């Protein structure tokens, strides 16, 4: 008697997340993503054929896990508040000034987002 065991399908990659956690929503089409609200920093990352939009509001540093590909970062904070991206070794890779946005952010490289009052 011979028993054949089928190979398990590869596990789906884990969904993007932040630590500490922030609110986020999923959108099926890029055109459905609303403008980032005043006072927030919004990060968009593609996952599973959808777009995940994370809404950062409080100053501080947020770790990123399972963020891959390219996406966007919009900073709708007021005044000189900045959104800074750091790689996994802690080196700053980009600073997005209040009232501006960055397209084509390399999420494979980014390890943290920091909201700060210190200007770019």
Coordinates of N, CA and C in Angstrom, one line a residue:
X1 N 0.8 -1.2 0.0 CA 0.0 0.0 0.0 C 0.9 1.2 0.0
X2 N 0.6 2.2 -0.9 CA 1.4 3.4 -1.0 C 0.5 4.6 -0.7
X3 N 1.0 5.4 0.1 CA 0.3 6.6 0.5 C 1.0 7.8 -0.1
X4 N 0.1 8.6 -0.8 CA 0.7 9.9 -1.4 C 0.1 11.1 -0.6
X5 N 1.0 11.9 -0.2 CA 0.6 13.1 0.5 C 0.9 14.3 -0.4
X6 N -0.1 15.1 -0.6 CA 0.0 16.3 -1.4 C 0.8 17.4 -0.7
X7 N 1.6 18.1 -1.4 CA 2.4 19.1 -0.8 C 1.4 20.3 -0.4
X8 N 1.7 20.9 0.7 CA 0.9 22.0 1.2 C 1.1 23.2 0.3
X9 N 0.1 24.0 0.0 CA 0.3 25.1 -0.8 C 1.2 26.1 0.0
X10 N 1.9 27.0 -0.7 CA 2.7 27.9 0.0 C 1.9 28.9 0.8
X11 N 2.3 29.2 1.9 CA 1.6 30.2 2.8 C 1.5 31.5 2.2
X12 N 0.4 32.2 2.3 CA 0.3 33.6 1.8 C 1.1 34.5 2.7
X13 N 1.8 35.5 2.1 CA 2.6 36.4 2.9 C 1.7 37.1 3.9
X14 N 2.2 37.4 5.0 CA 1.5 38.2 6.0 C 1.1 39.6 5.6
X15 N 0.0 40.0 6.1 CA -0.5 41.4 5.7 C 0.4 42.4 6.3
X16 N 0.5 43.6 5.7 CA 1.3 44.7 6.2 C 0.7 45.1 7.6
X17 N 1.6 45.5 8.5 CA 1.1 46.0 9.8 C 2.1 47.0 10.4
X18 N 1.7 47.7 11.4 CA 2.5 48.6 12.1 C 2.6 48.3 13.6
X19 N 3.6 48.8 14.3 CA 3.8 48.6 15.7 C 4.3 49.9 16.3
X20 N 3.6 50.6 17.1 CA 2.2 50.3 17.5 C 1.2 50.4 16.3
X21 N 0.1 49.7 16.5 CA -0.9 49.6 15.5 C -1.6 51.0 15.2
X22 N -1.9 51.3 14.0 CA -2.7 52.4 13.6 C -3.9 52.0 12.7
X23 N -4.9 52.8 12.6 CA -6.0 52.5 11.8 C -5.6 52.3 10.3
X24 N -6.3 51.4 9.6 CA -6.0 51.3 8.2 C -7.3 50.7 7.5
X25 N -7.4 51.0 6.3 CA -8.5 50.5 5.5 C -7.9 49.9 4.2
X26 N -8.8 49.1 3.5 CA -8.4 48.4 2.3 C -9.3 49.0 1.2
X27 N -8.6 49.2 0.0 CA -9.3 49.7 -1.2 C -9.0 48.8 -2.3
X28 N -10.0 48.4 -3.2 CA -9.8 47.6 -4.3 C -9.1 48.2 -5.5
X29 N -9.3 49.5 -5.6 CA -8.7 50.3 -6.7 C -8.0 51.5 -6.2
X30 N -6.9 51.9 -6.8 CA -6.2 53.0 -6.4 C -7.0 54.3 -6.5
X31 N -7.9 54.4 -7.5 CA -8.8 55.5 -7.7 C -9.8 55.7 -6.6
X32 N -10.0 54.7 -5.7 CA -11.0 54.8 -4.6 C -10.4 55.3 -3.4
X33 N -9.0 55.5 -3.3 CA -8.4 55.9 -2.1 C -8.6 57.4 -1.9
X34 N -9.2 57.8 -0.8 CA -9.5 59.2 -0.5 C -8.3 60.0 -0.2
X35 N -8.4 61.3 -0.3 CA -7.3 62.2 0.1 C -7.0 62.0 1.5
X36 N -5.8 62.1 1.9 CA -5.4 62.0 3.3 C -6.0 63.2 4.1
X37 N -6.5 62.9 5.3 CA -7.2 63.9 6.1 C -6.2 64.9 6.7
X38 N -6.7 66.2 6.9 CA -5.8 67.1 7.6 C -5.3 66.6 9.0
X39 N -4.1 66.8 9.3 CA -3.5 66.4 10.5 C -2.9 65.0 10.5
X40 N -3.1 64.2 9.4 CA -2.6 62.9 9.3 C -1.5 62.7 8.4
X41 N -0.8 61.6 8.5 CA 0.2 61.1 7.5 C -0.4 59.8 7.0
X42 N -0.6 59.6 5.7 CA -1.2 58.4 5.2 C -0.2 57.7 4.3
X43 N -0.1 56.4 4.6 CA 0.9 55.5 3.8 C 0.1 54.5 3.1
X44 N 0.4 54.3 1.8 CA -0.3 53.3 0.9 C 0.7 52.2 0.5
X45 N 0.2 51.0 0.8 CA 1.1 49.8 0.4 C 0.1 48.8 -0.3
X46 N 0.6 48.2 -1.4 CA -0.2 47.2 -2.1 C 0.0 45.9 -1.4
X47 N -1.1 45.1 -1.3 CA -1.1 43.8 -0.7 C -2.3 43.0 -1.2
X48 N -2.1 41.8 -1.7 CA -3.2 40.9 -2.0 C -4.1 41.4 -3.1
X49 N -3.6 42.2 -4.0 CA -4.5 42.8 -5.1 C -5.3 44.0 -4.6
X50 N -5.0 44.5 -3.4 CA -5.7 45.6 -2.9 C -4.7 46.6 -2.4
X51 N -5.2 47.8 -2.0 CA -4.3 48.8 -1.4 C -4.7 49.0 0.1
X52 N -3.7 48.9 0.9 CA -3.9 49.2 2.3 C -3.4 50.6 2.6
X53 N -4.3 51.4 3.2 CA -3.9 52.8 3.6 C -3.9 52.9 5.1
X54 N -2.7 53.2 5.6 CA -2.5 53.4 7.1 C -2.5 54.9 7.4
X55 N -3.3 55.2 8.5 CA -3.5 56.6 8.9 C -2.7 56.8 10.2
X56 N -1.6 57.5 10.1 CA -0.8 57.9 11.3 C -1.2 59.3 11.8
X57 N -1.4 59.4 13.1 CA -1.9 60.7 13.6 C -1.0 61.2 14.7
X58 N -0.5 60.4 15.6 CA 0.3 60.8 16.8 C 1.8 60.8 16.5
X59 N 2.5 61.8 17.0 CA 3.9 61.8 16.9 C 4.5 60.6 17.5
X60 N 5.5 60.1 16.9 CA 6.2 58.9 17.4 C 6.8 58.1 16.3
X61 N 7.4 57.0 16.7 CA 8.0 56.1 15.7 C 7.2 54.8 15.6
X62 N 7.0 54.3 14.4 CA 6.1 53.2 14.1 C 7.0 52.2 13.3
X63 N 7.1 51.0 13.8 CA 7.7 49.9 13.0 C 6.8 49.4 11.9
X64 N 7.4 49.0 10.8 CA 6.7 48.5 9.7 C 7.0 47.0 9.5
X65 N 6.0 46.1 9.4 CA 6.3 44.7 9.1 C 5.5 44.3 7.9
X66 N 6.1 43.5 7.0 CA 5.5 43.0 5.8 C 5.1 44.0 4.8
X67 N 5.8 45.1 4.8 CA 5.5 46.2 3.8 C 6.5 45.9 2.6
X68 N 5.9 45.7 1.4 CA 6.7 45.4 0.2 C 6.3 46.2 -1.0
X69 N 7.1 46.3 -2.0 CA 6.8 47.0 -3.2 C 6.9 48.5 -3.1
X70 N 6.3 49.2 -3.9 CA 6.3 50.6 -3.9 C 5.0 51.2 -3.5
X71 N 5.0 52.3 -2.9 CA 3.7 52.9 -2.5 C 3.9 54.4 -2.3
X72 N 3.0 55.0 -1.6 CA 3.0 56.5 -1.4 C 2.9 56.9 0.1
X73 N 3.3 58.1 0.3 CA 3.3 58.7 1.7 C 2.8 60.1 1.6
X74 N 1.7 60.5 2.1 CA 1.2 61.8 2.1 C 1.2 62.4 3.5
X75 N 1.8 63.6 3.7 CA 1.9 64.2 5.0 C 1.0 65.5 5.0
X76 N -0.2 65.3 5.7 CA -1.1 66.4 5.8 C -1.1 67.0 7.2
X77 N 0.0 66.9 7.9 CA 0.2 67.6 9.1 C 0.4 69.1 8.9
X78 N 0.3 69.8 9.9 CA 0.4 71.3 9.8 C 1.8 71.8 10.2
X79 N 2.1 73.0 9.7 CA 3.3 73.7 10.1 C 4.6 72.9 9.6
X80 N 5.5 72.8 10.5 CA 6.8 72.1 10.2 C 6.9 70.6 10.5
X81 N 5.7 70.0 10.8 CA 5.8 68.6 11.1 C 6.2 67.8 10.0
X82 N 7.0 66.8 10.2 CA 7.6 65.9 9.2 C 7.3 64.5 9.4
X83 N 7.3 63.7 8.3 CA 7.2 62.3 8.3 C 8.5 61.8 7.8
X84 N 9.2 61.0 8.6 CA 10.5 60.5 8.2 C 10.5 59.0 8.0
X85 N 11.2 58.5 7.0 CA 11.3 57.1 6.8 C 12.7 56.7 7.1
X86 N 12.8 55.5 7.8 CA 14.1 55.0 8.2 C 14.2 53.5 7.6
X87 N 15.4 53.2 7.3 CA 15.6 51.8 6.8 C 15.8 50.9 8.1
X88 N 16.0 49.6 7.9 CA 16.0 48.7 9.0 C 17.2 48.9 9.9
X89 N 18.2 49.5 9.4 CA 19.4 49.8 10.2 C 19.3 51.1 11.0
X90 N 18.2 51.9 10.7 CA 18.0 53.1 11.5 C 18.4 54.4 10.7
X91 N 18.9 54.2 9.5 CA 19.4 55.4 8.7 C 18.1 56.0 8.0
X92 N 18.1 57.4 8.0 CA 17.0 58.1 7.4 C 17.1 57.9 5.9
X93 N 16.0 57.5 5.2 CA 16.0 57.4 3.8 C 15.2 58.4 3.1
X94 N 14.2 59.0 3.8 CA 13.4 60.1 3.2 C 12.7 60.9 4.2
X95 N 12.5 62.2 3.9 CA 11.7 63.1 4.8 C 10.7 63.7 4.0
X96 N 9.4 63.6 4.4 CA 8.3 64.2 3.7 C 7.8 65.4 4.5
X97 N 7.9 66.6 4.0 CA 7.5 67.8 4.8 C 6.0 67.9 4.8
X98 N 5.5 68.7 5.8 CA 4.1 68.9 5.9 C 3.5 69.5 4.6
X99 N 2.3 69.0 4.2 CA 1.7 69.5 3.0 C 2.2 68.9 1.7
X100 N 3.1 67.9 1.8 CA 3.6 67.3 0.6 C 3.4 65.8 0.6
X101 N 3.8 65.2 -0.5 CA 3.6 63.7 -0.6 C 4.8 63.1 -1.3
X102 N 5.1 61.9 -1.2 CA 6.1 61.1 -1.9 C 5.5 59.9 -2.6
X103 N 5.8 59.8 -3.8 CA 5.3 58.7 -4.6 C 6.5 57.7 -4.8
X104 N 6.2 56.5 -5.1 CA 7.2 55.5 -5.4 C 8.1 55.2 -4.2
X105 N 7.6 55.3 -3.0 CA 8.4 54.9 -1.8 C 8.7 53.4 -1.8
X106 N 9.9 53.1 -1.6 CA 10.4 51.7 -1.6 C 10.1 51.1 -0.2
X107 N 9.0 50.4 -0.1 CA 8.6 49.8 1.2 C 9.5 48.6 1.6
X108 N 10.1 48.0 0.6 CA 11.0 46.9 0.9 C 12.2 47.4 1.7
X109 N 12.6 48.6 1.5 CA 13.7 49.2 2.2 C 13.3 49.8 3.5
X110 N 12.1 50.4 3.6 CA 11.7 51.1 4.8 C 11.4 50.1 6.0
X111 N 11.8 50.5 7.2 CA 11.6 49.7 8.4 C 10.8 50.5 9.4
X112 N 10.8 51.8 9.3 CA 10.1 52.7 10.3 C 9.6 54.0 9.7
X113 N 8.5 54.5 10.3 CA 8.0 55.8 9.9 C 8.0 56.6 11.3
X114 N 8.5 57.8 11.2 CA 8.4 58.6 12.4 C 7.7 59.9 12.1
X115 N 6.7 60.3 12.9 CA 6.1 61.6 12.8 C 6.7 62.5 13.9
X116 N 7.2 63.6 13.5 CA 7.9 64.5 14.3 C 7.6 66.0 14.1
X117 N 7.9 66.8 15.1 CA 7.8 68.3 14.9 C 9.0 68.9 14.2
X118 N 10.1 68.1 14.1 CA 11.3 68.6 13.5 C 11.2 68.7 12.0
X119 N 11.4 69.9 11.4 CA 11.3 70.0 10.0 C 12.3 69.2 9.2
X120 N 11.9 68.9 7.9 CA 12.9 68.2 7.1 C 14.1 69.1 6.8

